[in-house]
CSV table of C-alpha atoms in Angstrom, one decimal:
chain,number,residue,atom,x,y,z
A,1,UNK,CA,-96.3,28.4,-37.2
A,2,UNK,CA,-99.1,30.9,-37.1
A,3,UNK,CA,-101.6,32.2,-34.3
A,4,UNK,CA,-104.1,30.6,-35.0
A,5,UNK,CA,-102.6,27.4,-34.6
A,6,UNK,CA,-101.7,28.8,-31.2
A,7,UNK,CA,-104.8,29.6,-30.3
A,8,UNK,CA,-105.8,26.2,-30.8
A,9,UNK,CA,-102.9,24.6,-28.8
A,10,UNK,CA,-103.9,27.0,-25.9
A,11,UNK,CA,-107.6,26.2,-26.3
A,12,UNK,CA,-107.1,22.4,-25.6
A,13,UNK,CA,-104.8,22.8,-22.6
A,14,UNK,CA,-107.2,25.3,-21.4
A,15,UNK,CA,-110.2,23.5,-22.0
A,16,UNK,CA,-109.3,20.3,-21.3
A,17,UNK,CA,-109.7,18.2,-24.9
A,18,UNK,CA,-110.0,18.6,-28.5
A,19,UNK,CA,-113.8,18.7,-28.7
A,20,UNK,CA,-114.2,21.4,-26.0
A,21,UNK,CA,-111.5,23.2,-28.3
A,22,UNK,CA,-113.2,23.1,-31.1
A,23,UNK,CA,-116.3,24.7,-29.8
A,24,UNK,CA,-114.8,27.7,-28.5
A,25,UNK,CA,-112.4,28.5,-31.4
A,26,UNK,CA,-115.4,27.7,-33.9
A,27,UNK,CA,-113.5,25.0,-35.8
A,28,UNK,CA,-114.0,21.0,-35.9
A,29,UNK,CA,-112.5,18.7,-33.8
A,30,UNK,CA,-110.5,17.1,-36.7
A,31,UNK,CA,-109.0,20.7,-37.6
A,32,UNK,CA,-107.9,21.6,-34.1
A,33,UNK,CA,-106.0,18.2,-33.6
A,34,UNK,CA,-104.7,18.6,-37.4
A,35,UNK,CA,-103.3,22.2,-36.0
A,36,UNK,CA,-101.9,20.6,-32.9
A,37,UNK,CA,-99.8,18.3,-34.8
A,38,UNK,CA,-98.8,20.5,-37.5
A,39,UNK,CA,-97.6,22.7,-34.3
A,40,UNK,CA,-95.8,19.7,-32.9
A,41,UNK,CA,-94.3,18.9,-36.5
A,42,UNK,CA,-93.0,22.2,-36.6
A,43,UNK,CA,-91.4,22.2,-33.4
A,44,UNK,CA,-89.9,19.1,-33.5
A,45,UNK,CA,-91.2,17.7,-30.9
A,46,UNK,CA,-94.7,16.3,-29.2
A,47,UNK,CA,-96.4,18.8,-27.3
A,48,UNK,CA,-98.9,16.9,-25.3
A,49,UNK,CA,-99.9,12.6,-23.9
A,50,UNK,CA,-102.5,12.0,-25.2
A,51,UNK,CA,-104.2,9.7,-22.1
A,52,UNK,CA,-107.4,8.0,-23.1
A,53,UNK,CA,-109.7,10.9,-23.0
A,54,UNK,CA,-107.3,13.7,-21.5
A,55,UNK,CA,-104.7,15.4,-22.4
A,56,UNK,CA,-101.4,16.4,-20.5
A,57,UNK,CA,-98.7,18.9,-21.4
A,58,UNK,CA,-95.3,17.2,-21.9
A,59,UNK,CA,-91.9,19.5,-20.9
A,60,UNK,CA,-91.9,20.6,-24.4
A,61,UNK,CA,-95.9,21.4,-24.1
A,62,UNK,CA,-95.3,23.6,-20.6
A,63,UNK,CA,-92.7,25.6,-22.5
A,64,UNK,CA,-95.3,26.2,-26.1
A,65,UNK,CA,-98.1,27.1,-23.3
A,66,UNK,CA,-96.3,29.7,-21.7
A,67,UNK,CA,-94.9,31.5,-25.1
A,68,UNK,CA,-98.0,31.0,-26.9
A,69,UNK,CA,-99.5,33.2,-24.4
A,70,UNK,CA,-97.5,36.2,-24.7
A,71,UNK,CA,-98.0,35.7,-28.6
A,72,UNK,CA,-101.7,36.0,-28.1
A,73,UNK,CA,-101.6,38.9,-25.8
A,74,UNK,CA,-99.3,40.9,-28.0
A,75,UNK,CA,-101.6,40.3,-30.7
A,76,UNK,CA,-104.5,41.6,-28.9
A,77,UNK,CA,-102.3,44.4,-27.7
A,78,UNK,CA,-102.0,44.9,-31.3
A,79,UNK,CA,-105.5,44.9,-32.3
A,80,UNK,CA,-106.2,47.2,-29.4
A,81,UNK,CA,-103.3,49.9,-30.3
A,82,UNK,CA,-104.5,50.0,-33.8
A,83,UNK,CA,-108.3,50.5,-32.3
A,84,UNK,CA,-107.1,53.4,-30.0
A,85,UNK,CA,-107.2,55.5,-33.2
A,86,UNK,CA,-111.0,55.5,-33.4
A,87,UNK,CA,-111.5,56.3,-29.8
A,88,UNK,CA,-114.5,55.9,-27.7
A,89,UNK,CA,-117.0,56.1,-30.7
A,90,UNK,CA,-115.9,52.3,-31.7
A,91,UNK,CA,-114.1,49.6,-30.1
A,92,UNK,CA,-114.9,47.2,-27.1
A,93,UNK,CA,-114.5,46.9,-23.3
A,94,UNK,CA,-113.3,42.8,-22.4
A,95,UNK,CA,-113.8,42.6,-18.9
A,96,UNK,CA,-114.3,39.9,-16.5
A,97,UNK,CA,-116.3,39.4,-13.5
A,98,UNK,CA,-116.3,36.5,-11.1
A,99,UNK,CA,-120.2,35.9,-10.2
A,100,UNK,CA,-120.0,36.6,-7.0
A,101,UNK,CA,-120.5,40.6,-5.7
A,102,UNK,CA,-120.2,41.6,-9.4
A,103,UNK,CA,-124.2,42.3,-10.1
A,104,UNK,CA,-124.5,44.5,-6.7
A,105,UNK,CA,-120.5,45.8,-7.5
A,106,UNK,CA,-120.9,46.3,-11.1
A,107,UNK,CA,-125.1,46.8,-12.5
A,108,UNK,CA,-125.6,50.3,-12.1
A,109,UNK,CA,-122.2,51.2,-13.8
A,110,UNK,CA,-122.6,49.3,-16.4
A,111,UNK,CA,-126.1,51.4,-17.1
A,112,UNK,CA,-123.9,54.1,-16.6
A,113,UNK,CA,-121.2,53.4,-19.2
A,114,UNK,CA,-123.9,51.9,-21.7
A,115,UNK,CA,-125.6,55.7,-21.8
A,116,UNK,CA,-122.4,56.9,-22.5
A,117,UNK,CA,-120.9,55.2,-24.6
A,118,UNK,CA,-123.2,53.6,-26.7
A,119,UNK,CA,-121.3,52.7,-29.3
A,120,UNK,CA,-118.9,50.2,-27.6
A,121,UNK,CA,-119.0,46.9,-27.8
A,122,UNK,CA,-119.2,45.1,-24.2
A,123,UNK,CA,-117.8,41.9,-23.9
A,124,UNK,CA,-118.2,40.1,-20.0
A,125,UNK,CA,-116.7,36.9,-18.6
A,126,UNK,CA,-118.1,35.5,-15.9
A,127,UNK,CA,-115.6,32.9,-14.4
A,128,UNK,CA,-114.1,32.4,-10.8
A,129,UNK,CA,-110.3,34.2,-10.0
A,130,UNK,CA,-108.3,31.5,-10.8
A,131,UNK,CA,-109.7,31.8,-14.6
A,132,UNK,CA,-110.1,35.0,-14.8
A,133,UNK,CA,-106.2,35.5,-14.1
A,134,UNK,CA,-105.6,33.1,-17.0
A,135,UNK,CA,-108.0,35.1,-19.0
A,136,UNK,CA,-105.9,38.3,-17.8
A,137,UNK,CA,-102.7,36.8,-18.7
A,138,UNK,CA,-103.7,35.6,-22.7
A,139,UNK,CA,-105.2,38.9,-23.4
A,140,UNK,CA,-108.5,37.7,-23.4
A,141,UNK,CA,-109.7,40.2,-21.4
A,142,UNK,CA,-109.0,43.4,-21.2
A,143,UNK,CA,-110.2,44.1,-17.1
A,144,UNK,CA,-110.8,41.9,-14.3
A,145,UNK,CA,-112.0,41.9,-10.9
A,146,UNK,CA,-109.8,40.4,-8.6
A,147,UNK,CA,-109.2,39.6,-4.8
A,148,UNK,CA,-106.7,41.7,-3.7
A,149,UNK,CA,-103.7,40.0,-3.1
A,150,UNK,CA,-103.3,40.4,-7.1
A,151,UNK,CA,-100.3,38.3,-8.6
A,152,UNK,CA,-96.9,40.0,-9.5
A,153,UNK,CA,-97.3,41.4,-13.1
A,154,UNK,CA,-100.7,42.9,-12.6
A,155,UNK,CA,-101.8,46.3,-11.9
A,156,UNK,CA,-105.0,47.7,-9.9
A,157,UNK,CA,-107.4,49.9,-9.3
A,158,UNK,CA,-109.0,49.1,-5.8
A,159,UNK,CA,-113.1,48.8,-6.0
A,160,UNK,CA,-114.6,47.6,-2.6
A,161,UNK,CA,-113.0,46.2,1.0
A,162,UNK,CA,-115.8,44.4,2.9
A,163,UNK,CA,-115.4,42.7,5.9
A,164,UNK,CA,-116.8,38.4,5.9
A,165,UNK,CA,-119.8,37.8,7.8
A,166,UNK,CA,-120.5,34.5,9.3
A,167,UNK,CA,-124.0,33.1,7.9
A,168,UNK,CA,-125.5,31.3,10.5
A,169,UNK,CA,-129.5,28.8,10.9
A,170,UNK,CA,-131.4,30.9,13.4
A,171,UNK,CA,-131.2,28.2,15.5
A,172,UNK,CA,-127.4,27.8,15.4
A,173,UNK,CA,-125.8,27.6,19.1
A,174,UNK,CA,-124.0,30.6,18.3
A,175,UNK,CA,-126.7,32.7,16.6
A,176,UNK,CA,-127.0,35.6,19.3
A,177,UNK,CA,-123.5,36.3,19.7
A,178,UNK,CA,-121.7,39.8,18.2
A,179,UNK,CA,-119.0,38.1,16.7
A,180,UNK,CA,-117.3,34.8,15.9
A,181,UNK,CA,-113.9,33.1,14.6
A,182,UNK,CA,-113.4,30.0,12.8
A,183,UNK,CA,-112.6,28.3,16.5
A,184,UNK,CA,-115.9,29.3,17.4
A,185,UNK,CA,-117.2,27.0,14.6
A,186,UNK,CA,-114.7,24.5,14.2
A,187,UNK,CA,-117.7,21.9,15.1
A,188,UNK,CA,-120.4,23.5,12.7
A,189,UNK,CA,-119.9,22.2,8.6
A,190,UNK,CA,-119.1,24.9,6.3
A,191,UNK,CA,-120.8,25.7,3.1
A,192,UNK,CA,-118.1,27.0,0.8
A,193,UNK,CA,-118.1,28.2,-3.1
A,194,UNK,CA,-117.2,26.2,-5.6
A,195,UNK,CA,-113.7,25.3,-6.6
A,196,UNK,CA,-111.8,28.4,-8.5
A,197,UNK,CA,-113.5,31.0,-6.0
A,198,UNK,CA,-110.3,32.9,-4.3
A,199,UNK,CA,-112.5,33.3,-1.2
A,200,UNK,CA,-112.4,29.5,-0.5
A,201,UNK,CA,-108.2,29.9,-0.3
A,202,UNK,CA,-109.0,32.9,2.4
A,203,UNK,CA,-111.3,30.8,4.2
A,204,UNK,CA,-109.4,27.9,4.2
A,205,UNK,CA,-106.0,29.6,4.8
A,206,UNK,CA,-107.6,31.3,8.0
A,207,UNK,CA,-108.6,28.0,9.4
A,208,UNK,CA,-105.0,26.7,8.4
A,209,UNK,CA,-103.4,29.5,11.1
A,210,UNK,CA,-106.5,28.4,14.0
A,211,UNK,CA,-105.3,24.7,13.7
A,212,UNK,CA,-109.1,24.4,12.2
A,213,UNK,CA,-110.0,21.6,10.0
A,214,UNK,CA,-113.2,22.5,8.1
A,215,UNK,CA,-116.0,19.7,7.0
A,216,UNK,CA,-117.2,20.7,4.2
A,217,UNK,CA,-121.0,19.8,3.8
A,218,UNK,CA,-121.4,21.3,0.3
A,219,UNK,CA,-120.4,23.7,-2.4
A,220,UNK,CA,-122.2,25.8,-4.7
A,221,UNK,CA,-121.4,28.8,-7.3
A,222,UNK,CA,-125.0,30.6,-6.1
A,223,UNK,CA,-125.2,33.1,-3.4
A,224,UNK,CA,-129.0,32.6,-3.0
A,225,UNK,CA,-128.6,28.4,-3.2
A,226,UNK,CA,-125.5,28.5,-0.6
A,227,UNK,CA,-128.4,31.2,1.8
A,228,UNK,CA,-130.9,28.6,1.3
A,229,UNK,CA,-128.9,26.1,2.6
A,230,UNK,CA,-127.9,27.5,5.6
A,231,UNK,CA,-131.6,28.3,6.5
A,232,UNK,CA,-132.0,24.7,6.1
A,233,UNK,CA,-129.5,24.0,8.6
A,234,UNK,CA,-126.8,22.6,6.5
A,235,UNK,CA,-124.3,24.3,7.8
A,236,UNK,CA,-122.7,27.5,8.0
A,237,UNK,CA,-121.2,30.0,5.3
A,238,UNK,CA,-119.6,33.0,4.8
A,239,UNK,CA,-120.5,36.2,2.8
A,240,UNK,CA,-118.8,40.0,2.3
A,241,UNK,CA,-121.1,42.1,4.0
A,242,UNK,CA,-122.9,43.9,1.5
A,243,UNK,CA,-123.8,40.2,-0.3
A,244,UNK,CA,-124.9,39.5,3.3
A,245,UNK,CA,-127.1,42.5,4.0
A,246,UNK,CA,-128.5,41.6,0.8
A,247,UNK,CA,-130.0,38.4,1.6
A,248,UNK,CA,-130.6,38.8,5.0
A,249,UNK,CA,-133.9,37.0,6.3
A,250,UNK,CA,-135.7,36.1,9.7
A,251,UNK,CA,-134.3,32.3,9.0
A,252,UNK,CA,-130.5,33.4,9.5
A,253,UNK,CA,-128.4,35.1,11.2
A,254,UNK,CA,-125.3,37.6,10.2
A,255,UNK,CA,-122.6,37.2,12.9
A,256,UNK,CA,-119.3,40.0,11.6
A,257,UNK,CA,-116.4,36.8,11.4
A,258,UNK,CA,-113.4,38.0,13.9
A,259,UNK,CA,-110.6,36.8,11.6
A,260,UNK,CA,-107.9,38.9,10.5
A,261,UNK,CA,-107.1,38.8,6.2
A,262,UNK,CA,-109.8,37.7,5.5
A,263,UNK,CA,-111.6,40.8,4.0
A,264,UNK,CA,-112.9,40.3,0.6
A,265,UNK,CA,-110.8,43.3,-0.7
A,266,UNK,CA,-111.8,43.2,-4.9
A,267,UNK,CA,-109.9,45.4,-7.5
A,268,UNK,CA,-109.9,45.9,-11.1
A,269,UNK,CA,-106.6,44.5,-12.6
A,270,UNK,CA,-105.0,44.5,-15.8
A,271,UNK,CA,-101.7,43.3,-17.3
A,272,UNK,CA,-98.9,45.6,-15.6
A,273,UNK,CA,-97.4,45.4,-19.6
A,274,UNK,CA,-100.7,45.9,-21.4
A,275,UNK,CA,-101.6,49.1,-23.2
A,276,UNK,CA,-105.3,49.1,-21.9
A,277,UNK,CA,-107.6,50.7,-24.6
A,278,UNK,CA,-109.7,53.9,-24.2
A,279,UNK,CA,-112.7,51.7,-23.6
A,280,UNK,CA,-111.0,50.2,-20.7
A,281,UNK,CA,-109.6,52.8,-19.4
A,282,UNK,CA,-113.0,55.1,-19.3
A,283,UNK,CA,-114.3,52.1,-16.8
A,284,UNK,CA,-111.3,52.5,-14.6
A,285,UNK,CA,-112.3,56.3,-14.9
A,286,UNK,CA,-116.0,55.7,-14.0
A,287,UNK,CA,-115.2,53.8,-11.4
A,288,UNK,CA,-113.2,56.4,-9.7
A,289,UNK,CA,-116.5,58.8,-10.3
A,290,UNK,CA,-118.7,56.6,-8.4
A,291,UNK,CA,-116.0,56.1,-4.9
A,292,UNK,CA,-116.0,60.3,-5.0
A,293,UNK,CA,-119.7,60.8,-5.8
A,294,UNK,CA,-120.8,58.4,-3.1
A,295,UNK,CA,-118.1,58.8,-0.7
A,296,UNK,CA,-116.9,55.4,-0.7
A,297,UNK,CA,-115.7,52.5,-3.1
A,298,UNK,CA,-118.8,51.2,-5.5
């Protein structure tokens, strides 16, 4: 048994299939399903049903997942350790980002960083929470930004608590009043973000405790396509505050959402058992420079 016949087990559960595998760990398809059954061989046991074109993790395959994980992350731990001894003028910052918030969150520090420290290699995922945390948890990334609850075995630095503003058409019913609550606009369809985007779970949980079934008239991963929406009058949607601000135009309008925990409260996490490296850790350090320099969280 060896890592890299891990990482390829991991890859297909993660990904989905052999093929998609293959592409990320730069191998053929044939030699990640060879290194899947060599894994099974070794174990004793099979690992994963195959099911036509899908895959599923047998009892066996849920236990392999879990360990194989820790075995990647200690290695990168590894790699990372041995890398602390060159310091800041070599080495790489892994962190990931979910696409929403992070380019008005995250641009102007990353300018920042880049000036100085020019040497270091910056690596960014873009993926939604739920992956992200998976990333987190395989070592794959180093940093991530998070919606605050994070999960027990993470640590955090806090970045920004904004408040959710209700997007509404112009000519929405409910368009001149100062605030609203999912009650308010239990008859209006919501536009929400795609699957995998922790907001969603907020919304959703929030209109769980009003008795409030949502209809769902789309999805989307864009800020600006979910805006254009709403001015078309699909629906309603729901922003942080700053994002709103941002794209705020005579065709909507910004009502603040009366609904307790639902703030979109983001932090920087890590692995509460990693040993972050100095490239990481001069990020957390920057982003405490820019809370005290401007007064407030970046």
């Amino acid at each position: 048994m060896n890592l890299r016949t891990l990482r390829a087990f991991v890859e297909v559960v993660r990904q989905g299939g052999f093929s998609q595998a293959a592409e990320v760990v730069s191998l053929t398809q044939s030699t990640v399903s060879k290194a899947v059954k060599t894994l099974e061989d070794e174990l004793g046991t099979t690992l994963l049903n195959r099911l036509g074109h899908s895959n599923e993790l047998t009892a066996a395959g849920e236990i392999a997942y879990r360990r194989a994980l820790v075995l990647l992350a200690e290695q990168s731990a590894l790699i990372d350790e041995i890398n602390d001894l060159r310091g800041l003028k070599r080495g790489r910052l892994r962190i990931g980002l979910p696409p929403v918030g992070c380019g008005v969150l995250f641009a102007a520090m990353f300018a920042t960083y880049r000036s100085r420290y020019p040497d270091i290699d910056i690596e960014l995922t873009e993926y939604g929470s739920k992956k992200l945390r998976e990333c987190l948890e395989a070592g794959e990334v180093d940093l991530a930004a998070l919606l605050l609850p994070v999960d027990e075995g993470f640590d955090y630095q806090p970045v920004r608590n904004e408040p959710l503003i209700a997007v509404l058409p112009i000519s929405h019913p409910l368009a001149q009043r100062t605030r609203v609550d999912f009650t308010d606009l239990a008859d209006s369809p919501f536009i929400l973000f795609e699957a995998g985007f922790a907001l969603n779970a907020k919304i959703l949980a929030a209109c769980e405790r009003k008795g409030v079934t949502p209809r769902v008239a789309a999805r989307s991963g864009q800020i600006d396509f979910i805006v254009d929406l709403v001015t078309a009058g699909l629906g309603v949607a729901f922003l942080p505050r700053m994002l709103a601000h941002k794209h705020q135009h005579d065709g909507i309008a910004l009502i603040p959402l009366d609904e307790p925990h639902t703030d979109w409260h983001i932090a920087l996490a890590w692995r509460a058992s990693a040993h972050l490296p100095p490239a990481a850790l001069a990020w957390l350090e920057l982003a405490k420079e820019q809370q005290l320099s401007t007064g407030h969280p970046i």
